[in-house]
Short mmCIF file of C-alpha atoms in Angstrom, two decimals:
data_model
loop_
_atom_site.label_atom_id
_atom_site.label_comp_id
_atom_site.label_asym_id
_atom_site.label_seq_id
_atom_site.Cartn_x
_atom_site.Cartn_y
_atom_site.Cartn_z
CA MET B 847 25.80 1.32 0.80
CA ARG B 848 25.84 -0.74 3.97
CA TYR B 849 23.02 -2.98 5.16
CA ASP B 850 22.26 -3.47 8.85
CA HIS B 851 20.01 -5.84 10.75
CA HIS B 852 19.34 -6.53 14.42
CA THR B 853 16.50 -8.23 16.29
CA LEU B 854 15.70 -7.46 19.92
CA ALA B 855 14.90 -10.24 22.39
CA ASN B 856 11.18 -9.36 22.17
CA GLY B 857 11.18 -9.90 18.38
CA LEU B 858 11.29 -6.26 17.25
CA THR B 859 13.38 -6.16 14.08
CA ILE B 860 15.57 -3.19 13.12
CA VAL B 861 16.92 -2.90 9.57
CA GLY B 862 18.86 -0.20 7.78
CA GLU B 863 20.28 0.88 4.45
CA TYR B 864 23.17 3.25 5.24
CA ASN B 865 24.20 5.84 2.66
CA GLU B 866 27.26 7.89 3.60
CA ALA B 867 26.50 10.43 0.85
CA ALA B 868 22.99 11.18 2.11
CA GLN B 869 22.24 14.44 3.89
CA SER B 870 19.25 13.18 5.89
CA VAL B 871 17.90 10.13 7.71
CA ALA B 872 14.44 8.58 7.31
CA ILE B 873 12.97 6.37 10.03
CA GLY B 874 9.79 4.33 9.95
CA PHE B 875 7.95 2.01 12.31
CA PHE B 876 6.22 -0.61 10.15
CA ALA B 877 3.37 -2.57 11.74
CA ARG B 878 2.40 -5.67 9.77
CA THR B 879 -1.30 -5.05 10.15
CA GLY B 880 -4.11 -3.64 8.05
CA SER B 881 -7.69 -4.17 6.99
CA ARG B 882 -7.07 -7.81 5.97
CA ASP B 883 -6.36 -8.52 9.64
CA GLU B 884 -9.73 -7.19 10.79
CA THR B 885 -13.06 -8.93 11.42
CA PRO B 886 -16.35 -7.35 10.25
CA GLU B 887 -17.03 -6.16 13.82
CA ILE B 888 -13.91 -4.00 13.85
CA SER B 889 -13.77 -3.05 10.17
CA GLY B 890 -11.71 0.14 9.81
CA VAL B 891 -9.96 -0.12 13.19
CA SER B 892 -6.43 -0.19 11.68
CA HIS B 893 -6.94 3.16 9.97
CA PHE B 894 -8.79 4.64 12.96
CA LEU B 895 -5.94 3.52 15.25
CA GLU B 896 -3.41 5.20 12.95
CA HIS B 897 -5.20 8.50 13.62
CA MET B 898 -5.20 7.84 17.38
CA MET B 899 -1.40 7.43 17.42
CA PHE B 900 -1.13 11.19 16.87
CA LYS B 901 -3.35 11.94 19.90
CA GLY B 902 -0.58 11.57 22.44
CA SER B 903 0.85 9.16 25.00
CA ALA B 904 1.56 9.10 28.71
CA ARG B 905 4.51 11.43 28.03
CA ARG B 906 3.11 13.66 25.28
CA SER B 907 -0.11 15.44 24.37
CA ALA B 908 -1.33 15.72 20.77
CA GLU B 909 0.01 19.28 20.76
CA ASP B 910 3.43 18.02 21.88
CA VAL B 911 3.52 15.52 19.00
CA ASP B 912 2.79 18.18 16.39
CA ARG B 913 5.13 20.71 17.97
CA GLU B 914 8.07 18.33 18.21
CA PHE B 915 7.79 17.23 14.58
CA ALA B 916 7.72 20.93 13.63
CA GLU B 917 10.71 21.78 15.85
CA MET B 918 12.77 19.13 14.07
CA GLY B 919 11.69 20.40 10.68
CA ALA B 920 10.57 16.85 9.97
CA SER B 921 8.78 15.61 6.90
CA TYR B 922 6.44 13.05 8.46
CA ASN B 923 3.15 11.21 8.15
CA ALA B 924 1.54 7.78 8.41
CA PHE B 925 -0.57 5.55 6.19
CA THR B 926 -2.69 2.42 6.45
CA SER B 927 -3.18 -0.15 3.70
CA ASN B 928 -4.80 -3.55 3.49
CA GLU B 929 -1.65 -5.12 4.92
CA ASN B 930 0.52 -2.57 6.70
CA THR B 931 0.40 0.57 8.84
CA VAL B 932 3.49 2.77 8.69
CA TYR B 933 4.58 5.79 10.76
CA TYR B 934 7.56 7.68 9.42
CA GLY B 935 9.62 10.83 9.36
CA ALA B 936 12.70 12.26 7.65
CA VAL B 937 15.04 14.72 9.39
CA LEU B 938 18.61 15.98 9.41
CA PRO B 939 20.92 13.37 11.00
CA GLU B 940 21.34 15.37 14.22
CA PHE B 941 17.65 14.80 14.99
CA GLN B 942 17.82 10.99 14.74
CA GLU B 943 17.53 10.42 18.50
CA HIS B 944 14.61 12.82 18.86
CA LEU B 945 12.72 11.28 15.94
CA ILE B 946 13.14 7.72 17.24
CA ASP B 947 11.98 8.80 20.69
CA LEU B 948 8.91 10.56 19.29
CA LEU B 949 7.86 7.75 16.93
CA ALA B 950 8.39 5.04 19.55
CA ASP B 951 6.42 7.01 22.12
CA MET B 952 3.56 7.61 19.67
CA LEU B 953 3.28 3.86 19.17
CA ARG B 954 2.37 3.40 22.82
CA PRO B 955 -0.65 5.77 22.77
CA SER B 956 -2.96 6.68 25.62
CA LEU B 957 -6.12 5.90 23.60
CA ARG B 958 -8.14 8.22 25.82
CA GLN B 959 -11.93 7.87 25.55
CA GLU B 960 -12.47 11.57 24.83
CA ASP B 961 -9.89 11.46 22.01
CA PHE B 962 -11.51 8.28 20.67
CA ASP B 963 -14.94 9.93 20.59
CA THR B 964 -13.62 13.06 18.88
CA GLU B 965 -11.56 11.20 16.29
CA LYS B 966 -14.47 8.89 15.47
CA GLN B 967 -16.28 11.93 14.04
CA VAL B 968 -13.20 12.75 11.94
CA ILE B 969 -13.16 9.21 10.55
CA LEU B 970 -16.88 9.32 9.75
CA GLU B 971 -16.33 12.60 7.88
CA GLU B 972 -13.48 10.98 5.96
CA ILE B 973 -15.69 8.03 4.98
CA ALA B 974 -18.37 10.44 3.76
CA MET B 975 -15.77 12.38 1.77
CA TYR B 976 -14.47 9.25 0.02
CA LYS B 977 -18.01 8.19 -0.88
CA ASP B 978 -18.08 11.32 -3.04
CA ARG B 979 -15.00 10.15 -4.94
CA PRO B 980 -16.05 7.78 -7.72
CA ALA B 981 -12.50 6.56 -8.38
CA TYR B 982 -12.22 5.37 -4.77
CA SER B 983 -15.74 3.93 -4.73
CA VAL B 984 -15.20 1.84 -7.87
CA TYR B 985 -11.78 0.68 -6.58
CA GLN B 986 -13.32 -0.52 -3.32
CA LEU B 987 -16.21 -2.15 -5.17
CA ALA B 988 -13.73 -3.99 -7.42
CA ARG B 989 -11.76 -5.26 -4.41
CA GLU B 990 -14.92 -6.51 -2.68
CA VAL B 991 -16.32 -8.30 -5.73
CA TYR B 992 -12.98 -9.81 -6.79
CA HIS B 993 -12.12 -11.16 -3.34
CA HIS B 994 -15.76 -12.06 -2.42
CA GLY B 995 -15.15 -12.89 1.24
CA HIS B 996 -11.35 -12.99 1.25
CA PRO B 997 -9.99 -10.50 3.83
CA LEU B 998 -7.99 -8.67 1.14
CA GLY B 999 -11.35 -7.29 0.01
CA ASN B 1000 -11.90 -5.54 3.35
CA SER B 1001 -12.24 -1.75 3.27
CA VAL B 1002 -9.36 0.18 4.82
CA LEU B 1003 -11.74 2.92 6.00
CA GLY B 1004 -14.44 0.57 7.26
CA SER B 1005 -18.08 1.60 6.93
CA THR B 1006 -20.20 4.23 8.62
CA GLU B 1007 -21.90 1.42 10.52
CA SER B 1008 -18.72 -0.37 11.66
CA ILE B 1009 -16.97 2.82 12.79
CA SER B 1010 -20.08 4.13 14.54
CA ALA B 1011 -20.36 0.87 16.51
CA LEU B 1012 -16.65 0.52 17.29
CA GLN B 1013 -15.73 0.80 20.99
CA ARG B 1014 -12.47 1.96 22.53
CA ASP B 1015 -11.96 -1.41 24.28
CA GLN B 1016 -12.14 -3.19 20.91
CA MET B 1017 -9.44 -0.86 19.57
CA MET B 1018 -7.27 -1.47 22.63
CA ALA B 1019 -7.57 -5.25 22.21
CA TYR B 1020 -6.63 -4.95 18.53
CA PHE B 1021 -3.67 -2.71 19.42
CA ASN B 1022 -2.35 -5.14 22.05
CA LEU B 1023 -2.44 -7.98 19.53
CA ARG B 1024 -1.28 -6.37 16.28
CA TYR B 1025 1.26 -3.84 17.61
CA ALA B 1026 3.31 -6.48 19.40
CA PRO B 1027 7.04 -5.94 18.75
CA ASN B 1028 7.42 -9.27 16.93
CA ASN B 1029 4.89 -7.95 14.36
CA MET B 1030 6.84 -4.75 13.67
CA VAL B 1031 9.97 -3.61 11.82
CA VAL B 1032 11.87 -0.38 12.48
CA THR B 1033 13.52 0.83 9.27
CA LEU B 1034 16.29 3.41 8.87
CA THR B 1035 17.64 4.76 5.57
CA GLY B 1036 20.20 7.43 4.76
CA ARG B 1037 22.98 8.73 7.04
CA TYR B 1038 22.19 7.27 10.45
CA ASP B 1039 24.17 6.23 13.53
CA TRP B 1040 23.42 2.49 13.69
CA ASP B 1041 24.90 1.69 17.10
CA ALA B 1042 23.14 4.64 18.71
CA ALA B 1043 19.83 3.72 17.04
CA VAL B 1044 19.96 0.09 18.19
CA ALA B 1045 20.87 1.08 21.76
CA GLN B 1046 18.06 3.64 21.92
CA ILE B 1047 15.42 1.35 20.41
CA GLU B 1048 16.46 -1.39 22.85
CA ARG B 1049 16.07 1.10 25.69
CA VAL B 1050 12.65 2.50 24.73
CA CYS B 1051 11.07 -0.56 23.03
CA GLY B 1052 12.79 -3.48 24.73
CA ALA B 1053 10.02 -3.88 27.35
CA TRP B 1054 7.23 -4.14 24.74
CA GLN B 1055 5.57 -7.53 25.14
CA PRO B 1056 5.45 -9.98 22.19
CA ALA B 1057 2.22 -11.72 21.22
CA GLU B 1058 0.83 -14.25 18.77
CA THR B 1059 0.02 -12.28 15.59
CA PRO B 1060 -1.52 -14.68 13.07
CA ARG B 1061 -2.52 -13.68 9.53
CA ALA B 1062 -4.70 -15.71 7.16
CA LEU B 1063 -2.75 -16.24 3.92
CA TRP B 1064 -5.11 -18.38 1.85
CA GLU B 1065 -5.25 -17.37 -1.81
CA PRO B 1066 -8.21 -15.45 -3.26
CA GLN B 1067 -10.47 -17.47 -5.55
CA PRO B 1068 -11.71 -14.96 -8.15
CA ILE B 1069 -14.82 -15.65 -10.20
CA PRO B 1070 -14.85 -14.05 -13.70
CA GLN B 1071 -17.81 -11.68 -13.76
CA GLU B 1072 -19.16 -8.22 -14.57
CA HIS B 1073 -20.89 -6.28 -11.83
CA MET B 1074 -22.46 -2.86 -12.51
CA ARG B 1075 -23.79 -0.56 -9.80
CA ALA B 1076 -26.10 2.33 -10.65
CA ASP B 1077 -25.09 5.78 -9.43
CA PRO B 1078 -27.22 8.36 -11.25
CA GLN B 1079 -25.43 11.24 -9.47
CA ARG B 1080 -22.36 10.73 -11.70
CA ASP B 1081 -22.01 12.05 -15.21
CA ARG B 1082 -19.47 9.41 -16.28
CA ILE B 1083 -19.03 5.64 -16.08
CA TYR B 1084 -16.12 4.49 -13.92
CA LEU B 1085 -14.86 0.98 -14.61
CA ALA B 1086 -12.38 -1.09 -12.61
CA ALA B 1087 -11.09 -4.56 -13.37
CA VAL B 1088 -9.01 -6.97 -11.31
CA ALA B 1089 -7.06 -10.03 -12.44
CA PRO B 1090 -4.77 -12.36 -10.47
CA GLY B 1091 -1.02 -11.67 -10.40
CA PRO B 1092 2.12 -12.92 -8.66
CA SER B 1093 2.49 -12.51 -4.90
CA ALA B 1094 5.03 -10.28 -3.15
CA GLN B 1095 7.17 -13.37 -2.58
CA ASP B 1096 7.10 -14.48 -6.25
CA ASP B 1097 10.06 -13.69 -8.58
CA GLU B 1098 7.52 -13.21 -11.40
CA ARG B 1099 6.63 -9.82 -9.87
CA TYR B 1100 9.23 -8.14 -12.09
CA ALA B 1101 7.65 -9.58 -15.23
CA ALA B 1102 4.25 -8.49 -13.87
CA ASP B 1103 5.48 -4.89 -13.57
CA VAL B 1104 6.74 -4.98 -17.17
CA LEU B 1105 3.49 -6.49 -18.44
CA ALA B 1106 1.37 -3.86 -16.69
CA GLN B 1107 3.58 -1.10 -18.07
CA VAL B 1108 3.13 -2.38 -21.63
CA ILE B 1109 -0.64 -2.76 -21.34
CA GLY B 1110 -1.56 0.38 -19.44
CA GLY B 1111 1.43 2.32 -18.14
CA GLY B 1112 0.37 5.70 -19.51
CA ARG B 1113 1.06 7.31 -22.89
CA GLY B 1114 2.26 4.83 -25.48
CA SER B 1115 0.69 1.80 -23.78
CA ARG B 1116 -1.77 -0.55 -25.49
CA LEU B 1117 -4.77 0.83 -23.59
CA TYR B 1118 -3.68 4.39 -24.37
CA TRP B 1119 -3.70 3.74 -28.12
CA ALA B 1120 -6.91 1.70 -27.98
CA LEU B 1121 -9.00 3.98 -25.76
CA VAL B 1122 -7.47 7.33 -24.82
CA TYR B 1123 -5.74 8.49 -28.00
CA PRO B 1124 -8.85 8.04 -30.21
CA GLY B 1125 -10.99 9.80 -27.59
CA ILE B 1126 -13.08 6.76 -26.67
CA ALA B 1127 -12.20 6.97 -22.96
CA HIS B 1128 -10.96 9.80 -20.79
CA SER B 1129 -8.39 7.67 -18.97
CA ALA B 1130 -7.22 4.05 -18.94
CA ASP B 1131 -4.42 2.47 -16.94
CA ILE B 1132 -3.37 -0.77 -15.30
CA SER B 1133 -0.90 -1.50 -12.54
CA TYR B 1134 0.42 -4.51 -10.70
CA ALA B 1135 0.09 -4.68 -6.89
CA GLU B 1136 2.10 -7.15 -4.83
CA GLN B 1137 0.54 -8.44 -1.62
CA ASP B 1138 1.38 -10.95 1.08
CA GLY B 1139 0.83 -14.38 -0.46
CA ALA B 1140 -1.21 -12.92 -3.32
CA GLY B 1141 -1.04 -10.29 -6.04
CA ALA B 1142 -3.28 -8.67 -8.63
CA PHE B 1143 -3.51 -6.42 -11.66
CA TYR B 1144 -5.80 -3.40 -11.18
CA MET B 1145 -7.21 -1.55 -14.19
CA PHE B 1146 -9.22 1.70 -14.27
CA VAL B 1147 -11.12 3.38 -17.13
CA SER B 1148 -13.54 6.29 -17.21
CA CYS B 1149 -15.72 7.13 -20.19
CA ASP B 1150 -18.92 8.72 -21.40
CA PRO B 1151 -21.93 6.51 -20.50
CA SER B 1152 -22.90 6.13 -24.16
CA ARG B 1153 -19.59 4.36 -24.91
CA THR B 1154 -19.61 1.92 -21.97
CA ARG B 1155 -20.09 -1.29 -23.98
CA GLU B 1156 -17.57 -0.19 -26.61
CA VAL B 1157 -14.97 0.54 -23.92
CA ILE B 1158 -15.53 -2.78 -22.17
CA ASP B 1159 -15.23 -4.69 -25.44
CA LEU B 1160 -12.07 -2.85 -26.49
CA THR B 1161 -10.53 -3.36 -23.07
CA ARG B 1162 -11.23 -7.08 -23.12
CA ALA B 1163 -9.92 -7.34 -26.69
CA THR B 1164 -6.70 -5.55 -25.73
CA LEU B 1165 -6.10 -7.86 -22.79
CA HIS B 1166 -6.89 -11.01 -24.74
CA THR B 1167 -4.60 -9.98 -27.61
CA VAL B 1168 -1.70 -9.51 -25.22
CA GLN B 1169 -2.50 -12.78 -23.51
CA ALA B 1170 -2.62 -14.67 -26.82
CA GLU B 1171 0.29 -13.01 -28.66
CA GLY B 1172 2.59 -11.68 -25.92
CA ILE B 1173 4.44 -8.37 -26.16
CA THR B 1174 6.92 -7.11 -28.75
CA ASP B 1175 10.67 -6.70 -28.22
CA ASP B 1176 10.30 -2.93 -28.59
CA GLU B 1177 7.55 -2.79 -25.94
CA LEU B 1178 9.66 -4.92 -23.62
CA ALA B 1179 12.71 -2.66 -23.97
CA ARG B 1180 10.73 0.56 -23.44
CA ALA B 1181 8.88 -0.82 -20.41
CA ARG B 1182 12.07 -2.04 -18.72
CA ARG B 1183 13.82 1.30 -19.22
CA LYS B 1184 10.85 3.34 -17.97
CA LEU B 1185 10.43 1.21 -14.84
CA ALA B 1186 14.17 1.20 -14.09
CA SER B 1187 14.39 4.99 -14.53
CA GLY B 1188 11.42 5.56 -12.27
CA LEU B 1189 12.90 3.27 -9.63
CA VAL B 1190 16.25 5.06 -9.62
CA LEU B 1191 14.71 8.54 -9.54
CA HIS B 1192 12.43 7.58 -6.65
CA SER B 1193 15.35 6.09 -4.71
CA GLU B 1194 17.60 9.14 -4.71
CA THR B 1195 16.61 10.24 -1.19
CA PRO B 1196 16.44 8.31 2.10
CA MET B 1197 12.70 9.09 2.25
CA GLY B 1198 12.27 7.62 -1.23
CA ARG B 1199 13.95 4.37 -0.12
CA LEU B 1200 12.22 3.96 3.25
CA THR B 1201 9.09 2.04 2.26
CA SER B 1202 10.95 -0.14 -0.26
CA VAL B 1203 13.47 -1.20 2.39
CA GLY B 1204 10.79 -1.76 5.03
CA PHE B 1205 8.49 -3.76 2.76
CA ASP B 1206 11.43 -5.77 1.40
CA TRP B 1207 12.02 -7.02 4.90
CA ILE B 1208 8.36 -7.55 5.77
CA TYR B 1209 7.56 -9.49 2.60
CA ARG B 1210 10.83 -11.20 1.78
CA GLY B 1211 13.06 -11.05 4.86
CA ARG B 1212 15.93 -9.26 3.08
CA ILE B 1213 16.80 -5.84 1.68
CA GLU B 1214 17.15 -5.78 -2.08
CA PRO B 1215 19.56 -2.98 -3.13
CA VAL B 1216 18.38 -0.57 -5.84
CA SER B 1217 21.13 -1.81 -8.16
CA GLU B 1218 19.86 -5.38 -7.80
CA GLN B 1219 16.27 -4.29 -8.45
CA VAL B 1220 17.34 -2.42 -11.60
CA ASP B 1221 19.34 -5.44 -12.80
CA ARG B 1222 16.37 -7.74 -12.27
CA LEU B 1223 14.02 -5.36 -14.10
CA LEU B 1224 16.39 -5.02 -17.06
CA ALA B 1225 16.83 -8.81 -17.13
CA VAL B 1226 13.11 -9.50 -17.69
CA THR B 1227 12.73 -11.28 -21.04
CA GLY B 1228 9.86 -11.89 -23.41
CA ASP B 1229 9.94 -15.52 -22.25
CA ASP B 1230 9.41 -14.35 -18.65
CA VAL B 1231 6.32 -12.36 -19.69
CA ASP B 1232 5.08 -15.27 -21.80
CA ALA B 1233 5.42 -17.59 -18.80
CA LEU B 1234 3.26 -15.23 -16.77
CA LEU B 1235 0.68 -15.00 -19.56
CA ARG B 1236 0.47 -18.79 -19.89
CA GLY B 1237 -1.43 -18.70 -16.61
CA LYS B 1238 -4.11 -16.72 -18.52
CA PRO B 1239 -4.67 -14.16 -15.76
CA PHE B 1240 -7.13 -12.10 -17.82
CA ASP B 1241 -9.48 -15.07 -18.23
CA ASN B 1242 -10.30 -14.50 -14.55
CA LEU B 1243 -11.18 -10.85 -14.95
CA THR B 1244 -13.54 -9.27 -12.46
CA LEU B 1245 -14.96 -6.09 -14.01
CA VAL B 1246 -17.14 -3.63 -12.11
CA GLY B 1247 -18.72 -0.35 -13.10
CA LEU B 1248 -20.21 2.64 -11.35
CA GLY B 1249 -22.22 5.48 -12.83
CA PRO B 1250 -25.47 6.46 -14.59
CA LEU B 1251 -26.37 3.04 -15.97
CA ALA B 1252 -29.66 4.26 -17.44
CA GLU B 1253 -27.60 6.34 -19.87
CA ALA B 1254 -25.02 3.61 -20.54
CA SER B 1255 -24.85 1.64 -23.74
#
């Protein structure tokens, strides 16, 4: 492997993880912007803008964008999160120049009023669709209640009201601020031509104007609580819980991954044996999510309404037992191996490495090789997990529920 880095005069950063053995190249434009960077008046604009990037530019129509991706045989897409918006594609190495040109051009969109009006209806349909998904609804409810005013609780989709009221000029102002080159990272993985990529990106992106791109990084202040919302249209209770965890910049994130794996990482985890195996709940899992300057554990359980109180009590008991007694050596060894195996399997293609390399740079300013990540996972000790648990993260649990409360125990 070889690691490359270059920054243009306007602040646009280019990073790469070169793999001579790879048969493809993956390229992504990472914009450090998401719902946490929005105000209530423009809630959902990051995700809406992601859609608009596919509507064409001064050089290309929306049909041109789709056709050119297809002509390259590219695997491509984009996604928006609370913190980042990423546009990416993977192609054979001979299409590197074409893919860079297309992605860079997309990121200077026309934002035509007629396209804005049409796509607004698409976004409103998407919001309505997600409202019908209880797993998404309880996840968003948990984020809002846990963060209670912190921008990390903002909805990625926005609301029907905020999207309906959003104007094209507001989107343009947001674009000019958040898509400044000094707030973006271009990432390449696989078998790429570095010198050619840098020269081309300098040529097509070098005139982009930098801007001040502040982000509020104050820590969330969770309040332990239970919050239940009635939804009689459901036939099950959906529970979500959030507890504080290490930030993306904290070395304890490896111990947090191991801890989450032990508690609720699927079959064989503590929550599996306590809730799923005996048939008390249909599903139960927990994961750790790193974020900029903050982090959290997210847990999800679904169950029959009549067993709601039993499930909540067993979940709390499981978490408190782990917090009080730690994890066993056998659990530690199994969790480390499972996480390391999953990491290696996911990293076997340039596309599998792209987001890890890009987010490494955005969050930590360096690329952490897969071998180093595996070594750090396998080096997590029981003492490391105990140190994390001494902060008693599960004492600050925010637990929310959604479903037919009249039928719940």
